PDB file of C-alpha atoms and ligand atoms in Angstrom:
ATOM      1  CA  UNK A  47     -19.352 -54.995  13.324  1.00 47.00           C
ATOM      2  CA  UNK A  48     -18.015 -59.472  12.876  1.00 64.00           C
ATOM      3  CA  UNK A  49     -18.370 -59.943   9.946  1.00 63.00           C
ATOM      4  CA  UNK A  50     -21.525 -62.677   9.157  1.00 61.00           C
ATOM      5  CA  UNK A  51     -20.960 -65.733   7.504  1.00 60.00           C
ATOM      6  CA  UNK A  52     -23.112 -65.189   4.313  1.00 60.00           C
ATOM      7  CA  UNK A  53     -21.409 -68.235   2.371  1.00 62.00           C
ATOM      8  CA  UNK A  54     -23.550 -71.175   2.004  1.00 69.00           C
ATOM      9  CA  UNK A  55     -21.095 -73.993   3.897  1.00 70.00           C
ATOM     10  CA  UNK A  56     -21.944 -74.692   8.238  1.00 73.00           C
ATOM     11  CA  UNK A  57     -21.221 -71.668   9.507  1.00 90.00           C
ATOM     12  CA  UNK A  58     -17.755 -72.917  11.856  1.00 97.00           C
ATOM     13  CA  UNK A  59     -18.100 -72.532  15.632  1.00 98.00           C
ATOM     14  CA  UNK A  60     -14.693 -71.993  18.081  1.00 98.00           C
ATOM     15  CA  UNK A  61     -15.433 -71.969  22.111  1.00 98.00           C
ATOM     16  CA  UNK A  62     -13.484 -71.385  24.575  1.00 98.00           C
ATOM     17  CA  UNK A  63     -13.866 -70.162  28.639  1.00 98.00           C
ATOM     18  CA  UNK A  64     -11.655 -68.108  31.189  1.00 97.00           C
ATOM     19  CA  UNK A  65     -11.910 -65.501  33.397  1.00 97.00           C
ATOM     20  CA  UNK A  66     -10.665 -62.851  31.229  1.00 98.00           C
ATOM     21  CA  UNK A  67     -10.124 -60.294  34.590  1.00 97.00           C
ATOM     22  CA  UNK A  68      -8.044 -57.174  33.954  1.00 97.00           C
ATOM     23  CA  UNK A  69      -8.494 -57.966  30.564  1.00 97.00           C
ATOM     24  CA  UNK A  70      -4.452 -58.084  28.961  1.00 98.00           C
ATOM     25  CA  UNK A  71      -3.089 -58.315  25.506  1.00 98.00           C
ATOM     26  CA  UNK A  72      -2.267 -62.395  26.390  1.00 98.00           C
ATOM     27  CA  UNK A  73      -5.946 -62.789  26.317  1.00 98.00           C
ATOM     28  CA  UNK A  74      -6.490 -60.823  23.263  1.00 98.00           C
ATOM     29  CA  UNK A  75      -4.091 -63.161  21.239  1.00 98.00           C
ATOM     30  CA  UNK A  76      -5.724 -65.989  21.638  1.00 98.00           C
ATOM     31  CA  UNK A  77      -9.008 -64.892  21.005  1.00 98.00           C
ATOM     32  CA  UNK A  78      -7.883 -63.341  17.880  1.00 98.00           C
ATOM     33  CA  UNK A  79      -6.254 -66.293  17.099  1.00 98.00           C
ATOM     34  CA  UNK A  80      -9.198 -68.688  18.358  1.00 98.00           C
ATOM     35  CA  UNK A  81     -11.892 -66.517  16.551  1.00 98.00           C
ATOM     36  CA  UNK A  82      -9.581 -66.871  12.797  1.00 98.00           C
ATOM     37  CA  UNK A  83     -10.221 -70.244  13.230  1.00 98.00           C
ATOM     38  CA  UNK A  84     -13.930 -70.301  12.826  1.00 98.00           C
ATOM     39  CA  UNK A  85     -16.574 -68.276  11.650  1.00 96.00           C
ATOM     40  CA  UNK A  86     -18.084 -67.145  15.601  1.00 97.00           C
ATOM     41  CA  UNK A  87     -16.423 -67.244  18.686  1.00 98.00           C
ATOM     42  CA  UNK A  88     -18.423 -68.153  22.159  1.00 98.00           C
ATOM     43  CA  UNK A  89     -16.931 -67.913  25.222  1.00 98.00           C
ATOM     44  CA  UNK A  90     -17.849 -69.187  28.858  1.00 98.00           C
ATOM     45  CA  UNK A  91     -16.986 -66.570  31.474  1.00 98.00           C
ATOM     46  CA  UNK A  92     -16.201 -67.444  34.787  1.00 98.00           C
ATOM     47  CA  UNK A  93     -18.721 -66.598  36.851  1.00 98.00           C
ATOM     48  CA  UNK A  94     -17.847 -64.520  39.738  1.00 98.00           C
ATOM     49  CA  UNK A  95     -19.379 -67.508  42.404  1.00 97.00           C
ATOM     50  CA  UNK A  96     -17.009 -69.914  40.044  1.00 97.00           C
ATOM     51  CA  UNK A  97     -14.490 -68.130  40.985  1.00 96.00           C
ATOM     52  CA  UNK A  98     -14.990 -67.877  44.308  1.00 95.00           C
ATOM     53  CA  UNK A  99     -14.544 -72.131  43.805  1.00 94.00           C
ATOM     54  CA  UNK A 100     -10.897 -71.851  42.161  1.00 86.00           C
ATOM     55  CA  UNK A 101      -9.785 -69.713  44.668  1.00 90.00           C
ATOM     56  CA  UNK A 102      -9.944 -66.387  42.519  1.00 88.00           C
ATOM     57  CA  UNK A 103     -11.325 -63.330  43.114  1.00 94.00           C
ATOM     58  CA  UNK A 104     -11.313 -61.083  40.135  1.00 96.00           C
ATOM     59  CA  UNK A 105     -11.517 -57.576  40.079  1.00 95.00           C
ATOM     60  CA  UNK A 106     -14.133 -57.041  37.445  1.00 97.00           C
ATOM     61  CA  UNK A 107     -17.135 -58.471  38.265  1.00 98.00           C
ATOM     62  CA  UNK A 108     -19.126 -61.312  36.036  1.00 98.00           C
ATOM     63  CA  UNK A 109     -20.901 -58.279  33.658  1.00 98.00           C
ATOM     64  CA  UNK A 110     -18.434 -56.498  33.152  1.00 98.00           C
ATOM     65  CA  UNK A 111     -15.904 -58.828  32.088  1.00 98.00           C
ATOM     66  CA  UNK A 112     -18.508 -60.381  29.457  1.00 98.00           C
ATOM     67  CA  UNK A 113     -19.074 -56.891  28.409  1.00 98.00           C
ATOM     68  CA  UNK A 114     -15.521 -55.726  27.729  1.00 98.00           C
ATOM     69  CA  UNK A 115     -15.589 -59.279  25.356  1.00 98.00           C
ATOM     70  CA  UNK A 116     -18.139 -58.425  23.785  1.00 98.00           C
ATOM     71  CA  UNK A 117     -16.558 -54.746  22.832  1.00 98.00           C
ATOM     72  CA  UNK A 118     -13.646 -56.980  21.441  1.00 98.00           C
ATOM     73  CA  UNK A 119     -13.389 -57.624  17.371  1.00 97.00           C
ATOM     74  CA  UNK A 120     -12.995 -61.919  17.898  1.00 98.00           C
ATOM     75  CA  UNK A 121     -15.375 -62.546  21.057  1.00 98.00           C
ATOM     76  CA  UNK A 122     -19.304 -63.021  19.187  1.00 98.00           C
ATOM     77  CA  UNK A 123     -20.936 -64.701  22.320  1.00 98.00           C
ATOM     78  CA  UNK A 124     -20.183 -64.893  25.958  1.00 98.00           C
ATOM     79  CA  UNK A 125     -22.687 -67.215  28.788  1.00 98.00           C
ATOM     80  CA  UNK A 126     -21.728 -67.520  31.920  1.00 98.00           C
ATOM     81  CA  UNK A 127     -19.224 -70.258  33.181  1.00 98.00           C
ATOM     82  CA  UNK A 128     -20.370 -71.925  36.534  1.00 98.00           C
ATOM     83  CA  UNK A 129     -18.832 -75.428  36.933  1.00 97.00           C
ATOM     84  CA  UNK A 130     -16.028 -77.137  35.087  1.00 97.00           C
ATOM     85  CA  UNK A 131     -18.646 -79.845  34.019  1.00 97.00           C
ATOM     86  CA  UNK A 132     -20.561 -77.747  31.398  1.00 98.00           C
ATOM     87  CA  UNK A 133     -18.186 -77.618  28.839  1.00 98.00           C
ATOM     88  CA  UNK A 134     -19.368 -81.306  26.982  1.00 98.00           C
ATOM     89  CA  UNK A 135     -22.738 -80.058  27.097  1.00 98.00           C
ATOM     90  CA  UNK A 136     -21.816 -76.991  25.857  1.00 98.00           C
ATOM     91  CA  UNK A 137     -20.301 -77.660  23.525  1.00 98.00           C
ATOM     92  CA  UNK A 138     -23.456 -79.736  22.180  1.00 97.00           C
ATOM     93  CA  UNK A 139     -25.639 -76.520  22.740  1.00 97.00           C
ATOM     94  CA  UNK A 140     -23.262 -74.277  20.570  1.00 97.00           C
ATOM     95  CA  UNK A 141     -22.415 -77.034  18.216  1.00 97.00           C
ATOM     96  CA  UNK A 142     -19.121 -76.187  18.861  1.00 98.00           C
ATOM     97  CA  UNK A 143     -15.887 -77.266  15.535  1.00 98.00           C
ATOM     98  CA  UNK A 144     -13.186 -76.380  18.049  1.00 98.00           C
ATOM     99  CA  UNK A 145     -12.707 -76.281  21.651  1.00 98.00           C
ATOM    100  CA  UNK A 146      -9.818 -73.848  22.229  1.00 98.00           C
ATOM    101  CA  UNK A 147      -7.500 -72.678  25.059  1.00 98.00           C
ATOM    102  CA  UNK A 148      -3.935 -71.542  26.613  1.00 98.00           C
ATOM    103  CA  UNK A 149      -1.185 -73.494  26.101  1.00 98.00           C
ATOM    104  CA  UNK A 150      -1.106 -74.172  29.950  1.00 97.00           C
ATOM    105  CA  UNK A 151      -4.119 -75.945  29.973  1.00 98.00           C
ATOM    106  CA  UNK A 152      -2.497 -78.535  27.434  1.00 98.00           C
ATOM    107  CA  UNK A 153      -3.509 -81.668  27.560  1.00 98.00           C
ATOM    108  CA  UNK A 154      -6.270 -80.937  30.216  1.00 98.00           C
ATOM    109  CA  UNK A 155      -9.546 -81.497  28.350  1.00 98.00           C
ATOM    110  CA  UNK A 156      -8.377 -83.951  25.883  1.00 98.00           C
ATOM    111  CA  UNK A 157     -11.433 -85.608  26.904  1.00 97.00           C
ATOM    112  CA  UNK A 158     -13.392 -83.883  25.261  1.00 98.00           C
ATOM    113  CA  UNK A 159     -12.777 -84.418  21.435  1.00 95.00           C
ATOM    114  CA  UNK A 160     -14.984 -87.201  21.028  1.00 97.00           C
ATOM    115  CA  UNK A 161     -17.253 -84.338  20.691  1.00 95.00           C
ATOM    116  CA  UNK A 162     -15.123 -81.571  18.455  1.00 98.00           C
ATOM    117  CA  UNK A 163     -11.727 -80.655  18.438  1.00 98.00           C
ATOM    118  CA  UNK A 164      -9.512 -79.640  21.241  1.00 98.00           C
ATOM    119  CA  UNK A 165      -6.728 -77.357  20.645  1.00 98.00           C
ATOM    120  CA  UNK A 166      -3.998 -75.113  22.463  1.00 98.00           C
ATOM    121  CA  UNK A 167      -2.585 -72.173  21.199  1.00 98.00           C
ATOM    122  CA  UNK A 168       0.769 -71.134  23.073  1.00 98.00           C
ATOM    123  CA  UNK A 169      -0.441 -68.839  25.389  1.00 98.00           C
ATOM    124  CA  UNK A 170       1.121 -65.369  25.962  1.00 98.00           C
ATOM    125  CA  UNK A 171       4.888 -65.083  27.602  1.00 97.00           C
ATOM    126  CA  UNK A 172       5.433 -62.147  30.176  1.00 97.00           C
ATOM    127  CA  UNK A 173       1.895 -61.308  31.420  1.00 97.00           C
ATOM    128  CA  UNK A 174      -0.279 -62.099  33.059  1.00 97.00           C
ATOM    129  CA  UNK A 175      -3.720 -61.123  35.215  1.00 95.00           C
ATOM    130  CA  UNK A 176      -2.036 -62.020  38.657  1.00 94.00           C
ATOM    131  CA  UNK A 177       1.212 -60.156  37.556  1.00 95.00           C
ATOM    132  CA  UNK A 178      -1.040 -57.052  36.642  1.00 95.00           C
ATOM    133  CA  UNK A 179      -2.351 -56.945  40.098  1.00 92.00           C
ATOM    134  CA  UNK A 180       1.117 -57.725  42.312  1.00 91.00           C
ATOM    135  CA  UNK A 181       2.303 -54.340  40.064  1.00 89.00           C
ATOM    136  CA  UNK A 182      -0.909 -52.698  40.888  1.00 86.00           C
ATOM    137  CA  UNK A 183      -1.090 -53.516  45.086  1.00 84.00           C
ATOM    138  CA  UNK A 184       3.493 -52.993  44.839  1.00 80.00           C
ATOM    139  CA  UNK A 185       2.668 -49.118  43.199  1.00 76.00           C
ATOM    140  CA  UNK A 186      -0.027 -48.454  45.221  1.00 75.00           C
ATOM    141  CA  UNK A 187       2.216 -49.335  48.727  1.00 76.00           C
ATOM    142  CA  UNK A 188       5.253 -47.652  48.117  1.00 81.00           C
ATOM    143  CA  UNK A 189       3.777 -44.720  46.067  1.00 88.00           C
ATOM    144  CA  UNK A 190       1.747 -43.820  49.466  1.00 87.00           C
ATOM    145  CA  UNK A 191       4.780 -43.571  51.143  1.00 91.00           C
ATOM    146  CA  UNK A 192       6.987 -42.093  48.976  1.00 92.00           C
ATOM    147  CA  UNK A 193       4.189 -39.162  48.276  1.00 91.00           C
ATOM    148  CA  UNK A 194       4.065 -38.727  52.318  1.00 93.00           C
ATOM    149  CA  UNK A 195       7.628 -38.189  53.050  1.00 95.00           C
ATOM    150  CA  UNK A 196       6.999 -35.581  49.648  1.00 96.00           C
ATOM    151  CA  UNK A 197       4.391 -33.743  51.695  1.00 96.00           C
ATOM    152  CA  UNK A 198       5.938 -33.745  54.882  1.00 96.00           C
ATOM    153  CA  UNK A 199       9.110 -32.196  53.586  1.00 96.00           C
ATOM    154  CA  UNK A 200       7.418 -30.068  51.677  1.00 96.00           C
ATOM    155  CA  UNK A 201       5.446 -28.502  54.567  1.00 96.00           C
ATOM    156  CA  UNK A 202       8.677 -27.838  56.560  1.00 96.00           C
ATOM    157  CA  UNK A 203      10.247 -25.858  53.935  1.00 96.00           C
ATOM    158  CA  UNK A 204       6.764 -23.881  54.156  1.00 95.00           C
ATOM    159  CA  UNK A 205       6.695 -23.773  57.834  1.00 95.00           C
ATOM    160  CA  UNK A 206       9.847 -22.624  58.341  1.00 95.00           C
ATOM    161  CA  UNK A 207       9.539 -20.029  55.388  1.00 94.00           C
ATOM    162  CA  UNK A 208       7.075 -19.004  56.963  1.00 93.00           C
ATOM    163  CA  UNK A 209       8.729 -18.103  60.060  1.00 93.00           C
ATOM    164  CA  UNK A 210      11.392 -16.825  58.980  1.00 92.00           C
ATOM    165  CA  UNK A 211       9.215 -13.851  57.416  1.00 90.00           C
ATOM    166  CA  UNK A 212       7.670 -13.696  60.776  1.00 86.00           C
ATOM    167  CA  UNK A 213      10.877 -12.746  62.156  1.00 84.00           C
ATOM    168  CA  UNK A 214      11.787 -10.353  60.063  1.00 80.00           C
ATOM    169  CA  UNK A 215       8.087  -8.248  60.398  1.00 74.00           C
TER     170      UNK A 215
HETATM  171  N1  LIG B1025      -4.106 -66.804  28.186  1.00 65.08           N
HETATM  172  C1  LIG B1025      -3.249 -66.702  27.447  1.00 65.08           C
HETATM  173  N2  LIG B1025      -2.377 -65.706  27.486  1.00 65.08           N
HETATM  174  C2  LIG B1025      -1.761 -65.345  28.985  1.00 65.08           C
HETATM  175  C3  LIG B1025      -3.012 -65.477  29.405  1.00 65.08           C
HETATM  176  C4  LIG B1025      -3.639 -66.295  29.227  1.00 65.08           C
HETATM  177  O1  LIG B1025      -3.072 -67.289  26.115  1.00 65.08           O
HETATM  178  N3  LIG B1025      -0.912 -64.521  29.143  1.00 65.08           N
HETATM  179  C5  LIG B1025      -5.205 -67.354  28.047  1.00 65.08           C
HETATM  180  C6  LIG B1025      -5.140 -68.869  29.328  1.00 65.08           C
HETATM  181  O2  LIG B1025      -4.711 -69.766  28.346  1.00 65.08           O
HETATM  182  C7  LIG B1025      -6.603 -68.771  29.201  1.00 65.08           C
HETATM  183  C8  LIG B1025      -7.433 -67.802  28.900  1.00 65.08           C
HETATM  184  O3  LIG B1025      -6.444 -66.995  28.537  1.00 65.08           O
HETATM  185  O4  LIG B1025      -7.015 -69.880  27.507  1.00 65.08           O
HETATM  186  C9  LIG B1025      -8.164 -67.180  30.089  1.00 65.08           C
HETATM  187  O5  LIG B1025      -7.688 -67.371  30.627  1.00 65.08           O
HETATM  188  P1  LIG B1025      -7.783 -66.495  32.168  1.00 65.08           P
HETATM  189  O6  LIG B1025      -8.718 -65.545  32.499  1.00 65.08           O
HETATM  190  O7  LIG B1025      -6.863 -67.017  33.268  1.00 65.08           O
HETATM  191  O8  LIG B1025      -8.894 -68.056  32.783  1.00 65.08           O
HETATM  192  P2  LIG B1025      -8.326 -69.472  33.322  1.00 65.08           P
HETATM  193  O9  LIG B1025      -8.252 -69.137  35.258  1.00 65.08           O
HETATM  194  O10 LIG B1025      -6.641 -70.620  32.663  1.00 65.08           O
HETATM  195  O11 LIG B1025     -10.000 -70.807  33.327  1.00 65.08           O
HETATM  196  O12 LIG B1025     -12.911 -74.123  32.386  1.00 65.08           O
HETATM  197  C10 LIG B1025     -11.726 -72.741  31.627  1.00 65.08           C
HETATM  198  C11 LIG B1025     -10.902 -72.117  33.007  1.00 65.08           C
HETATM  199  O13 LIG B1025     -12.368 -71.136  32.985  1.00 65.08           O
HETATM  200  C12 LIG B1025     -10.152 -70.991  32.394  1.00 65.08           C
END
């Protein structure tokens, strides 16, 4: 159960955005650190349509990616990110105190620092959704070829065995 802010001080809201496809440790580490900066973490999850405009096609649908985020202990609320331009409105809508992104976005959202604190946290090295997709695609292609040749070899053995048994009768 996510801890509820029971103290009298105003709740500190942290806001972030992303696709979060094929959820991995880089996503988890970012969300964990963002959540630790406040009492509530709200995430704008890129809609499938917005992803298409980014030239991205996610493996998991918007609904599945949102469900996965809400299942983590870090995310308190999710909403659809449908455009690049909605951030300023969302900061007001959620009364966000902090807007945070991974460091691959460093400087890109500094224009928002008139409405809240803008921070960038170190991106986790050596893991990305793109790398996972490439690894999966590589494995499936090579494995299929390997499997087919193994199956053909096994079949040849069976056929030869059968014919040698037939010849001895
Ligand atoms: N991230 C990270 N470490 C990784 C991979 C991603 O810290 N190894 C961070 C990114 O910096 C980003 C968040 O995780 O802050 C989500 O990353 P993506 O799902 O790739 O989202 P992105 O395509 O960056 O979309 O309007 C902003 C966009 O929606 C961000």
